[in-house]
CSV table of C-alpha atoms in Angstrom, one decimal:
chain,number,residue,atom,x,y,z
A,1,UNK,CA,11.9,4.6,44.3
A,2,UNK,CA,8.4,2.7,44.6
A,3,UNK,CA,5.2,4.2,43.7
A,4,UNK,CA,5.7,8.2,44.0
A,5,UNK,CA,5.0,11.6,42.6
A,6,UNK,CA,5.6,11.9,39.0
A,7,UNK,CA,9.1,13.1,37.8
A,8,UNK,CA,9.3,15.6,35.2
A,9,UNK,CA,11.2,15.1,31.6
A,10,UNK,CA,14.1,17.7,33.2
A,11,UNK,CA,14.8,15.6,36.6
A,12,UNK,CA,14.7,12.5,34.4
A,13,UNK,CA,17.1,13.7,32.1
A,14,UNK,CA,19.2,15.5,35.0
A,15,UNK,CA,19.6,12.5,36.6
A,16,UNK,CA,20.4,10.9,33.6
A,17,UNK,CA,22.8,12.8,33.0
A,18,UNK,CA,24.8,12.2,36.2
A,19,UNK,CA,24.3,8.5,35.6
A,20,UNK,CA,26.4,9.2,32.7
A,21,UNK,CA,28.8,11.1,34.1
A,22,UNK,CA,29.5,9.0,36.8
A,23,UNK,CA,30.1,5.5,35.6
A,24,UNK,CA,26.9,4.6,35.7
A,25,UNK,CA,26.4,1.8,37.9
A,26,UNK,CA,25.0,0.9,41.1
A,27,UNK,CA,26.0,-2.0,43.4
A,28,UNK,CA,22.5,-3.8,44.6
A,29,UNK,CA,21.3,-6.9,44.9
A,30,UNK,CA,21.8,-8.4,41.8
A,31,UNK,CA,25.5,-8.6,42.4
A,32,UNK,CA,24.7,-11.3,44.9
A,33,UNK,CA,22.5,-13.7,42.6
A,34,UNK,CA,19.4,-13.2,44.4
A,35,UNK,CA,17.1,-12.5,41.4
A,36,UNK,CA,13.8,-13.6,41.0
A,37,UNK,CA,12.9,-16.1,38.1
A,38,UNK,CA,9.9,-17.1,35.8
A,39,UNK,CA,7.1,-14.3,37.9
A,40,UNK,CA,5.0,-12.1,35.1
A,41,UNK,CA,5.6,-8.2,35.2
A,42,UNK,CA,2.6,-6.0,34.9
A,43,UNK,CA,2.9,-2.5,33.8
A,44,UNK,CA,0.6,0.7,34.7
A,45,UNK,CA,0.9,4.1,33.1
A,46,UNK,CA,-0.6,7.7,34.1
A,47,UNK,CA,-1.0,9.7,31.3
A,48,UNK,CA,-1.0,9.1,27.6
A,49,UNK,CA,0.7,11.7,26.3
A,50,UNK,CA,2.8,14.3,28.5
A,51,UNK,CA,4.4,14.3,31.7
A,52,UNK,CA,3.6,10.3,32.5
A,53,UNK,CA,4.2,7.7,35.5
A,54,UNK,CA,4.8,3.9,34.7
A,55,UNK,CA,4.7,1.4,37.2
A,56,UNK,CA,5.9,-2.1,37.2
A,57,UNK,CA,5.1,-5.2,39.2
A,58,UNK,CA,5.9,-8.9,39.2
A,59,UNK,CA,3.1,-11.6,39.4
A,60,UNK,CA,3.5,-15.0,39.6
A,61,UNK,CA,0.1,-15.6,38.9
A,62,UNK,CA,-1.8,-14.2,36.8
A,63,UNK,CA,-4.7,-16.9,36.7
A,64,UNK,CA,-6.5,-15.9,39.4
A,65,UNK,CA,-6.8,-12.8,42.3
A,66,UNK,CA,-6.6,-8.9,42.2
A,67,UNK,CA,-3.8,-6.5,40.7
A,68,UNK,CA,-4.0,-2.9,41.3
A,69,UNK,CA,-1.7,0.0,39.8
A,70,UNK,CA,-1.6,1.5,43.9
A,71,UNK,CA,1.9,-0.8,44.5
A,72,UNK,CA,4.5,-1.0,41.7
A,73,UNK,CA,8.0,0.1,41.2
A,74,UNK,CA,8.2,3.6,39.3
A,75,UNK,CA,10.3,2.9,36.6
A,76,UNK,CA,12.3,6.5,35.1
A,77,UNK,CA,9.6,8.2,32.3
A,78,UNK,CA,9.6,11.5,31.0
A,79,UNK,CA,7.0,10.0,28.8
A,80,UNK,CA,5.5,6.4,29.2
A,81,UNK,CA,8.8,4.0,29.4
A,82,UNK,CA,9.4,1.2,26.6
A,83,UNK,CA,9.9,-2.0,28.9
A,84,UNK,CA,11.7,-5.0,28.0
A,85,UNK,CA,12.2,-8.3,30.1
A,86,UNK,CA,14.8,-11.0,30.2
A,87,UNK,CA,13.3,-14.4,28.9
A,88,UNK,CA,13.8,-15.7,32.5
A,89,UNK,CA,11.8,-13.0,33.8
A,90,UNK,CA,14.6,-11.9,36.2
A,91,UNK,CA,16.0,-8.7,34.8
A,92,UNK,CA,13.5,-5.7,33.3
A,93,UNK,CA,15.3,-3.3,31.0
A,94,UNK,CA,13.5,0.2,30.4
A,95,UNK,CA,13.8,3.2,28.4
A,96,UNK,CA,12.7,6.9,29.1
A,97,UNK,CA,12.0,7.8,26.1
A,98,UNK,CA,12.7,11.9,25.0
A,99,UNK,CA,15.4,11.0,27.4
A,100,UNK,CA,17.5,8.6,26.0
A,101,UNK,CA,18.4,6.4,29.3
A,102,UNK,CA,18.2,2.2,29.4
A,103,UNK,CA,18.1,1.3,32.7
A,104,UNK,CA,18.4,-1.9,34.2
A,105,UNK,CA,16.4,-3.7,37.2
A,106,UNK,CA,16.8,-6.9,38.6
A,107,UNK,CA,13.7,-8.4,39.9
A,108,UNK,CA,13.5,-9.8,43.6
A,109,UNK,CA,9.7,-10.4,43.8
A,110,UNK,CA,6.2,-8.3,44.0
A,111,UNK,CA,7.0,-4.4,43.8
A,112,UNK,CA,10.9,-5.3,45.0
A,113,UNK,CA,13.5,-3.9,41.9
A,114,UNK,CA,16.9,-3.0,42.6
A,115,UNK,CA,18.3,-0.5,39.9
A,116,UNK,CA,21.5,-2.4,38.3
A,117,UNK,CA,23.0,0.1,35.6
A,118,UNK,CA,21.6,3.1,33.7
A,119,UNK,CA,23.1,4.0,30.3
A,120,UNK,CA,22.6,7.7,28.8
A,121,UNK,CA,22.4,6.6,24.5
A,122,UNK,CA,22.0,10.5,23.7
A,123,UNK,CA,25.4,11.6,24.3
A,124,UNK,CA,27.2,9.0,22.0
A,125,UNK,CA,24.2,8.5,19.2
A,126,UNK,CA,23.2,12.2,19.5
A,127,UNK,CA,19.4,12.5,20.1
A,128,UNK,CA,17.4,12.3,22.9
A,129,UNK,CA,14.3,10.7,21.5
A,130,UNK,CA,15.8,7.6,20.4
A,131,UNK,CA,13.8,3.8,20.4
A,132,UNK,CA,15.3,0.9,21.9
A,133,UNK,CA,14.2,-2.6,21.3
A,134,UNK,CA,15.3,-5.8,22.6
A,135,UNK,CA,16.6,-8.0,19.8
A,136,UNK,CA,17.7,-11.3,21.9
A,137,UNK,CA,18.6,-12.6,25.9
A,138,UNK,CA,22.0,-10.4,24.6
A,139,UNK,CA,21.5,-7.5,22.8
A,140,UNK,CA,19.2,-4.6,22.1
A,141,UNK,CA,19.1,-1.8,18.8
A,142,UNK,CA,19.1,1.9,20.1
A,143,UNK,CA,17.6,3.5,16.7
A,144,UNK,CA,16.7,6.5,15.6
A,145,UNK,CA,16.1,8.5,11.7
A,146,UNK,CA,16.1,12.1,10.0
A,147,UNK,CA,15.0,12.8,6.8
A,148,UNK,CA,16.1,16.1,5.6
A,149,UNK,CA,14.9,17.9,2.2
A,150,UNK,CA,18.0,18.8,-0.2
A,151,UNK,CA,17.8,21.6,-2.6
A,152,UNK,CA,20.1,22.5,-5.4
A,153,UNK,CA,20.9,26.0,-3.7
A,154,UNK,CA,20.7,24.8,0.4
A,155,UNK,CA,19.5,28.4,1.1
A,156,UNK,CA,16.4,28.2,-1.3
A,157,UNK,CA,13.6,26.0,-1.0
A,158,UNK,CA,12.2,27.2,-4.7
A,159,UNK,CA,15.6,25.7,-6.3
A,160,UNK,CA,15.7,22.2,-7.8
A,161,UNK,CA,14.4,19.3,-5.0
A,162,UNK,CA,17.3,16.9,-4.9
A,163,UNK,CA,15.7,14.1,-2.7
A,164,UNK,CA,15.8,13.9,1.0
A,165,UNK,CA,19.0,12.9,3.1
A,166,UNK,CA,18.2,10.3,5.4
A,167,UNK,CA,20.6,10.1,8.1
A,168,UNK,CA,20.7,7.3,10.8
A,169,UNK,CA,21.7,6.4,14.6
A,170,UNK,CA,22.4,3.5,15.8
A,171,UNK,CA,23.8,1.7,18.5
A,172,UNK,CA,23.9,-1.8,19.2
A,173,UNK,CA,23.5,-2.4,23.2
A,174,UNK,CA,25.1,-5.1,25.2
A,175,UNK,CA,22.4,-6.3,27.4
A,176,UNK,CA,25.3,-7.4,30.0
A,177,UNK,CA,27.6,-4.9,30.5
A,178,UNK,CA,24.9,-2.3,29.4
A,179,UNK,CA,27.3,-0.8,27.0
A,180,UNK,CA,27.2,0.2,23.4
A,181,UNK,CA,29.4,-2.1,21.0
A,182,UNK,CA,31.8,-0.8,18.8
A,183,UNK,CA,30.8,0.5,16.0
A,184,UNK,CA,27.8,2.2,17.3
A,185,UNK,CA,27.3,4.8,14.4
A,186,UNK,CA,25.3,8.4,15.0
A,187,UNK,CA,25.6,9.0,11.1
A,188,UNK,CA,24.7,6.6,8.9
A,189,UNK,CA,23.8,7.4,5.4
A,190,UNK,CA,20.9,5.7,4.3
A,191,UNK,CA,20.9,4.3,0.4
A,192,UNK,CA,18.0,3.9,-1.4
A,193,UNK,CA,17.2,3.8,-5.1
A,194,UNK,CA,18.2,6.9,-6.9
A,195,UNK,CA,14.7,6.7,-8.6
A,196,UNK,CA,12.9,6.6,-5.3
A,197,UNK,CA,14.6,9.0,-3.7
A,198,UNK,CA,14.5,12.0,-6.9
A,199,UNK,CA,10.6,10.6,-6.1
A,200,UNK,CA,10.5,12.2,-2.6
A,201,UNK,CA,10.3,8.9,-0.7
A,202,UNK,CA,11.9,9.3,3.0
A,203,UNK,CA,12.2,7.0,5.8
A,204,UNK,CA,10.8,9.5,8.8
A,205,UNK,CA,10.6,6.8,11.8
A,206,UNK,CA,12.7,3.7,11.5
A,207,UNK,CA,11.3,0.9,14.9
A,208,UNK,CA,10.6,-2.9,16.0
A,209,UNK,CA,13.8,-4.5,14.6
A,210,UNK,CA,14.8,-8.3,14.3
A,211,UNK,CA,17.7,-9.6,13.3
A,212,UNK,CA,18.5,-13.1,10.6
A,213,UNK,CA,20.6,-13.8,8.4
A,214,UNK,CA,23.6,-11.2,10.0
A,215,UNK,CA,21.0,-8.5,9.2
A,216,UNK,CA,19.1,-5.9,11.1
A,217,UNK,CA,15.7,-5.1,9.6
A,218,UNK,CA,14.0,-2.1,11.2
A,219,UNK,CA,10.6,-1.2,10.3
A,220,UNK,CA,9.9,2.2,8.9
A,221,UNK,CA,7.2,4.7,8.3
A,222,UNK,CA,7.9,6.4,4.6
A,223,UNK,CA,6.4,9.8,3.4
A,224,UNK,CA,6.3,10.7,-0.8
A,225,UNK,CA,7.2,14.8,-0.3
A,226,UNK,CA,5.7,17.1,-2.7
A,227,UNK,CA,8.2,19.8,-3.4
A,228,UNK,CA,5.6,22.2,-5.1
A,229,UNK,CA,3.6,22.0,-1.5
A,230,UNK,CA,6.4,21.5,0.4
A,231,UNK,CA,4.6,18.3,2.6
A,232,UNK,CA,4.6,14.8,2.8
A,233,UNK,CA,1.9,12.7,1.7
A,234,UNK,CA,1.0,9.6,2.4
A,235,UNK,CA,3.2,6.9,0.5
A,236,UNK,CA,1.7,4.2,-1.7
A,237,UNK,CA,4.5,1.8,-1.1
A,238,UNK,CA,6.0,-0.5,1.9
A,239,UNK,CA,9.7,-0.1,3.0
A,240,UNK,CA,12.1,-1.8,5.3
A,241,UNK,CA,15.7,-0.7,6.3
A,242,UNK,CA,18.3,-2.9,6.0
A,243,UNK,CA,21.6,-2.8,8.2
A,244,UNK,CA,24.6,-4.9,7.9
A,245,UNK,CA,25.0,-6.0,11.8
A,246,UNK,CA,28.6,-6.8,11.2
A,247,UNK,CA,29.0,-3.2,9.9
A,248,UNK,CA,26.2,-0.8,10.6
A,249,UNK,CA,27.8,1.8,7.6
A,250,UNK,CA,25.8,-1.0,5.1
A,251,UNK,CA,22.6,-0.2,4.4
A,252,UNK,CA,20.1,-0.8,2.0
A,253,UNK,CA,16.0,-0.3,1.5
A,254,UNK,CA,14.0,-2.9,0.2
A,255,UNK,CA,10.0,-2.6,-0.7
A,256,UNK,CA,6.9,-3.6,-2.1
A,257,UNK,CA,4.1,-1.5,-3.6
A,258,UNK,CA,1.8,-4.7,-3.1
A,259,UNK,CA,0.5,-3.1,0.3
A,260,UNK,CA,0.9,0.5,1.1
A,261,UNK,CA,1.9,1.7,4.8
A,262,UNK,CA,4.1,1.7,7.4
A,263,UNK,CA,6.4,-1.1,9.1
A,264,UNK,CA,7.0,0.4,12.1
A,265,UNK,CA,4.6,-0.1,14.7
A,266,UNK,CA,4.0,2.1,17.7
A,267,UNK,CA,5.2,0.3,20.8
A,268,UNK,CA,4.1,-2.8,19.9
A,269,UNK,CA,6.5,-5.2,17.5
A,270,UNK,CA,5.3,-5.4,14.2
A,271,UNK,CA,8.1,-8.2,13.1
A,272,UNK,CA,9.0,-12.1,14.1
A,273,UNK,CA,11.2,-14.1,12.8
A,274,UNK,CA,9.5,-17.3,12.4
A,275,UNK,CA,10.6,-21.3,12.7
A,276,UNK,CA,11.9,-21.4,9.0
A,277,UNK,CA,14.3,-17.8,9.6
A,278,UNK,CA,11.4,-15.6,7.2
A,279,UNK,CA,10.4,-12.3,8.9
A,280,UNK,CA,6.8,-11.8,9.3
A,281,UNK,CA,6.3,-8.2,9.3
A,282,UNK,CA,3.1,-5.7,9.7
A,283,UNK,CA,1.7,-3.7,7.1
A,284,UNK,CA,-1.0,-0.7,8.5
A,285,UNK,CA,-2.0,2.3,6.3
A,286,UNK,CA,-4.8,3.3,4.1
A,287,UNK,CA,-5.1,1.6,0.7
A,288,UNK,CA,-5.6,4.8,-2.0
A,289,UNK,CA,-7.7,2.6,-3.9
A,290,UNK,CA,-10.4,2.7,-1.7
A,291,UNK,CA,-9.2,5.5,0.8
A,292,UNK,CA,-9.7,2.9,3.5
A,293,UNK,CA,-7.4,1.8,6.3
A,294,UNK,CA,-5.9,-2.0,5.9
A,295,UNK,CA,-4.0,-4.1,7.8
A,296,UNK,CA,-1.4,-6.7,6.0
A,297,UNK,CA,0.5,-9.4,7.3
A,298,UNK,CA,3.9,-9.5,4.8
A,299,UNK,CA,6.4,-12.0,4.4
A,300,UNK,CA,10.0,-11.0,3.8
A,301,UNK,CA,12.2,-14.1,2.4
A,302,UNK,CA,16.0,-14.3,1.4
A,303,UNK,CA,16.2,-10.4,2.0
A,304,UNK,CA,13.1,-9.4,0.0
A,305,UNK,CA,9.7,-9.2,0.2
A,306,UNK,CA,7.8,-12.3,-1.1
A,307,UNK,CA,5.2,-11.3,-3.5
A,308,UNK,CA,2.9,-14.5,-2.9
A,309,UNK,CA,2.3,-14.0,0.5
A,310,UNK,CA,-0.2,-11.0,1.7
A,311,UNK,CA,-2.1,-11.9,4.6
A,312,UNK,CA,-5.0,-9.4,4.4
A,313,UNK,CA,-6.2,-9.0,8.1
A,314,UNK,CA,-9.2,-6.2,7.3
A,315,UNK,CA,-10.6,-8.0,4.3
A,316,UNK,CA,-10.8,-11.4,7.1
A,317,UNK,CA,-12.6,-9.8,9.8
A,318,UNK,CA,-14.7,-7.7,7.3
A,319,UNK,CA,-13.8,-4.5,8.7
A,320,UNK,CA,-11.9,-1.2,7.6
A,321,UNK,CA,-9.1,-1.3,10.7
A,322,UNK,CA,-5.5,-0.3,11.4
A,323,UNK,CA,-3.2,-1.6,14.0
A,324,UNK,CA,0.3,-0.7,15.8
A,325,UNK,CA,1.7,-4.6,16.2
A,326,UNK,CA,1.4,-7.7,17.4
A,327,UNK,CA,2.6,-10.9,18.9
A,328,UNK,CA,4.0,-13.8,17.4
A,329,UNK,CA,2.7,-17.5,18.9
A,330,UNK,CA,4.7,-19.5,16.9
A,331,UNK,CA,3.6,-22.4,14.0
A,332,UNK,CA,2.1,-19.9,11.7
A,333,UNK,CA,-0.1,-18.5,14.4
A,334,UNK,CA,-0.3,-14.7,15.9
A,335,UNK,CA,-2.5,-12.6,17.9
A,336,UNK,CA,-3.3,-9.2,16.9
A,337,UNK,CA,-4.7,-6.0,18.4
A,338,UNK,CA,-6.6,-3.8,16.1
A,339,UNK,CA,-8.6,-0.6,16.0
A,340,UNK,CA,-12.2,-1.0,14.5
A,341,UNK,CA,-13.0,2.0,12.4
A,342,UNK,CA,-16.4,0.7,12.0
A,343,UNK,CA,-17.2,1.6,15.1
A,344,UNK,CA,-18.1,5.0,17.2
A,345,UNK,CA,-14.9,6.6,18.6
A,346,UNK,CA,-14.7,7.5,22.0
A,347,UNK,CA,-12.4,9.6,24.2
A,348,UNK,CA,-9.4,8.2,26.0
A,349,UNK,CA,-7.2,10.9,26.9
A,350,UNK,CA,-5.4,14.2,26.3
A,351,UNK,CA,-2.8,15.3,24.3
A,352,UNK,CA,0.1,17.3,25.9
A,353,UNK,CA,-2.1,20.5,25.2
A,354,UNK,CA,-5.0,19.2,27.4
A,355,UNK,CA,-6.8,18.5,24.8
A,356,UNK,CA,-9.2,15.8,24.6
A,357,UNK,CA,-8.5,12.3,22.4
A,358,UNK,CA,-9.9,10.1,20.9
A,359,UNK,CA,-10.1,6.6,19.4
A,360,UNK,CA,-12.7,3.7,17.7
A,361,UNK,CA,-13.1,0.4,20.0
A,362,UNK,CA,-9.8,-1.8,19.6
A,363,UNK,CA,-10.5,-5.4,19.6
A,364,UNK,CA,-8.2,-8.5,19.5
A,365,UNK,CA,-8.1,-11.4,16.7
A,366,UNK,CA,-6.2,-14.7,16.4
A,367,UNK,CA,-4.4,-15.4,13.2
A,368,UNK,CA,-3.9,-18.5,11.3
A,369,UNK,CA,-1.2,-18.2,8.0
A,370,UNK,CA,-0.7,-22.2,7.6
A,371,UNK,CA,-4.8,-21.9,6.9
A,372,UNK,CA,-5.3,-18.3,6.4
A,373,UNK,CA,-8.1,-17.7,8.8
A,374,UNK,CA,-9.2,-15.3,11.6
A,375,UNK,CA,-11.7,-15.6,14.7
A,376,UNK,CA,-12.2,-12.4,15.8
A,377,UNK,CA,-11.7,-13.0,20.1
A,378,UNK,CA,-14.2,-12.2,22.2
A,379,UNK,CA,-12.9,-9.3,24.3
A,380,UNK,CA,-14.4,-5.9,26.3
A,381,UNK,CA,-15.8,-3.4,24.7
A,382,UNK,CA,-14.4,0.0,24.7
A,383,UNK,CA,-10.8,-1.2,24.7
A,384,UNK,CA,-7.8,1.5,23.8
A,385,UNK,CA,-4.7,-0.5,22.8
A,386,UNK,CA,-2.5,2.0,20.8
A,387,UNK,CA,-0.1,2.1,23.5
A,388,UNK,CA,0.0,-1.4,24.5
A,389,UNK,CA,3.5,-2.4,24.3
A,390,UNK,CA,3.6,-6.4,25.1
A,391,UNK,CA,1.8,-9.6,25.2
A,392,UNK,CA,3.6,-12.9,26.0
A,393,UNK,CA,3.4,-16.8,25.2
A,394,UNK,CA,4.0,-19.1,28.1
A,395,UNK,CA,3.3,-23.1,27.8
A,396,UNK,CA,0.8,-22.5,25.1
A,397,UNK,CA,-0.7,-19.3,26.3
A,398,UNK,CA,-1.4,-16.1,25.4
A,399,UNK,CA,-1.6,-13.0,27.5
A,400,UNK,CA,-3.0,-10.0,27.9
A,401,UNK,CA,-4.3,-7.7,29.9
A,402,UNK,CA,-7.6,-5.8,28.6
A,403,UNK,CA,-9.7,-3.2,30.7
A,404,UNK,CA,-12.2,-0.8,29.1
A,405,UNK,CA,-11.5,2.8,29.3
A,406,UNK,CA,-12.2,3.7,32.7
A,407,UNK,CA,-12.9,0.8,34.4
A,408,UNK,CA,-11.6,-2.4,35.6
A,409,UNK,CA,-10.6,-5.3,33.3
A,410,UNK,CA,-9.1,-9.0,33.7
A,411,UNK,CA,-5.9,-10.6,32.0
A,412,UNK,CA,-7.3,-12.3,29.4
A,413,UNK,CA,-5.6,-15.9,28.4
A,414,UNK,CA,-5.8,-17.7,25.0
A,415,UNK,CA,-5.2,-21.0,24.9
A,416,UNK,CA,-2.7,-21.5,21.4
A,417,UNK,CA,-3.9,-24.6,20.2
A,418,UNK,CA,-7.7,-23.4,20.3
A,419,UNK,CA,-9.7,-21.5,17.2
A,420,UNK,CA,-12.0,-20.9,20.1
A,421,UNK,CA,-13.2,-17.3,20.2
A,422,UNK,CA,-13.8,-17.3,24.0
A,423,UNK,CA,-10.7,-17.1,26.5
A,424,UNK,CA,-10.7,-17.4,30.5
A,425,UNK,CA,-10.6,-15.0,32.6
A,426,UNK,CA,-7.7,-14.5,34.6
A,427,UNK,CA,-6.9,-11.8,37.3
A,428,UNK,CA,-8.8,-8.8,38.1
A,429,UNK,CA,-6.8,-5.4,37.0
A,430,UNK,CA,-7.9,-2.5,38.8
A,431,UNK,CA,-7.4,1.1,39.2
A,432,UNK,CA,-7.8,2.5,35.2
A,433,UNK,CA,-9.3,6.1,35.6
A,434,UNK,CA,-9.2,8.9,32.7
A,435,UNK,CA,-5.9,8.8,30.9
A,436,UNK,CA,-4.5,5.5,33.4
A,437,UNK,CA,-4.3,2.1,31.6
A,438,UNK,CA,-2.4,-1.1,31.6
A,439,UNK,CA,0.7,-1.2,29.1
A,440,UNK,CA,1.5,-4.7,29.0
A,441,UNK,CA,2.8,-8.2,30.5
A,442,UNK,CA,6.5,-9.1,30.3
């Protein structure tokens, strides 16, 4: 299974699907304890948008030498995998997303993965293109969200607008046994104000969840519908979904029309809990006051947003920006990629159409809360982040890895403590080409 030809989404899911069937597991290595600890993983993707390949490798180094996307374990992707690692560094957990499958690999060292388990979610929470994040060393959330128009005749979009139904999925994955819990639930009515929802207001994408206080809060992108047009517009509030964990049936919306946009990330995680059990959580959408794009850092306390904290990362830096996540460091300070709308965009890809796409130069900035600050880092030009899934903290360091489209780049590390704008360094990364980047560091 090592560096190969590309599958496509209908193997994937075949296989899947005969994963499934089967019982799912696969006797390997890890049944004898010989796991791998503490290394770095490195991830490589082909393609940004279609039919993708992602690659995984471990590094126990990452200060110093050469990586290259040429050796890697090819992890199962329709489209470009989510990937998730164990703290210890010694299990990787992956989904193939459209797909629906979790597997999960034991690491042995270098390119060396032995598949443990795979899990097919679709068949119990009903949709192929659910999320999956890692909440803790034992679980995960499997997630997913519809938001359906109501009318007062069903068959007659002219009638009376009722509201939307929102329905959810969602399972709650043992990271051990690689099995849903009971109680997973694939239809889960979603409550929000009455007022809100005769409004138009609809949760469409519901990602990056954390869990405190026996409560899962999932991020979530919110449209306002127009029933005379029939559309949804952008909305000019901020919403979070609330689940019971004891009893995913409970479920509640809370939000806050002091920042406008949506909580739920790409594949990056918008939300930390932090030291004192508060959830710092990522605010990116255009403010209609100005018709410009911001970026918030929000604070949600005691199960609601706390109005005295806004942490307003555009109006810091000086610049109109938006960004998909970004990566807790722990005593009030985080590290954040964002897009720079100030400056020319460029082209970094293709969309399933073969299209060409394009994107303004991300760049990276180091956040203070206790003081409020920002240094914008100092980082390559031409960077493309929006798919960048993951950026960890080890012994006071930060790490990621940042190459310019098209060319080689370096893991880049930050040293916590430091309001420093300059970093070191690290290891070469090779191999980008058009529509090949690195994903992340686990």
């Amino acid at each position: 299974m090592k560096y190969s030809i590309i599958k496509t989404a209908l193997a994937a899911f075949a296989m899947a699907l005969a994963l499934f069937v089967s019982c799912d597991k696969v006797e390997g290595p890890d049944d004898n304890g010989d796991s791998k600890e503490n290394d770095f993983h490195i991830a490589f993707a082909n393609g940004s948008e279609s039919i993708s390949g992602t690659l995984v490798q471990g590094v126990n180094d990452l200060t110093q030498g050469i990586i290259s996307p040429n050796v890697g374990w090819e992890l199962e992707s329709s489209r470009t995998a989510r990937i998730f690692a164990s703290k210890d560094g010694s299990t990787i957990y992956s989904l193939n997303y459209t797909v629906g499958t979790i597997e999960k690999l034991t690491y042995h060292g270098g390119d060396n993965y032995s598949k443990v388990t795979t899990i097919d979610t679709s068949i119990p929470l009903g949709a192929k293109a659910v999320r999956f994040t890692k909440i803790n060393e034992e679980i995960g959330s499997v997630h997913i969200i519809t938001a359906t128009a109501q009318y007062e005749d069903p068959n007659d979009t002219k009638s009376k607008y009722l509201g939307h139904k929102m329905v959810a999925s969602i399972g709650i994955l043992d990271l051990k046994t690689m099995t849903l819990k009971s109680g997973y639930n694939n239809n889960i009515i979603v409550d929000m104000d009455d007022e809100l929802v005769a409004e138009g207001y609809n949760i469409t994408r519901i990602d990056c969840p954390v869990l405190s206080g026996g409560k899962l809060l999932y991020g979530a992108a919110v449209s306002k519908f127009d029933p005379a047009t029939g559309k949804n517009s952008a909305t000019d509030k901020t919403f979070t979904l609330v689940i019971d964990y004891g009893d995913l049936s409970k479920t509640s919306v809370i939000y806050t029309d002091k920042v406008k946009g949506a909580t739920n990330g790409y594949r990056t995680p918008t939300q930390h809990v932090n030291e004192a059990g508060e959830i710092l959580q990522m605010v990116s959408g255009v403010n209609p006051a100005t018709g410009k794009n911001e970026v918030h850092i929000v604070k949600i306390k005691n199960g609601e947003y706390d109005e005295g904290f806004d942490y307003n990362l555009s109006e810091k830096i000086g610049k109109e920006s938006k960004s998909n996540g970004w990566f807790y460091a722990g005593n009030g300070i985080g590290y954040i990629p964002y897009e720079d709308l100030t400056k020319e965009q460029i082209q970094i890809g293709v969309n399933p159409d073969g299209e060409p796409t394009y994107s303004a130069m991300w760049k990276l900035a180091r956040m203070d809360f206790n003081k409020g600050t920002v240094v914008d880092l100092t980082v390559p030009d031409d960077l493309w982040l929006t798919q960048y899934q993951n950026a960890p903290i080890r012994d006071g360091k930060f790490y990621i890895a940042l190459s310019p489209v098209g060319k080689e780049g370096h893991v880049y590390i930050f040293d916590v403590n430091s309001e420093s704008k300059e970093g070191t360094k690290g290891a070469t990364i090779t191999g980008t080409g058009a529509d090949q980047y690195y994903i992340g560091i686990y």
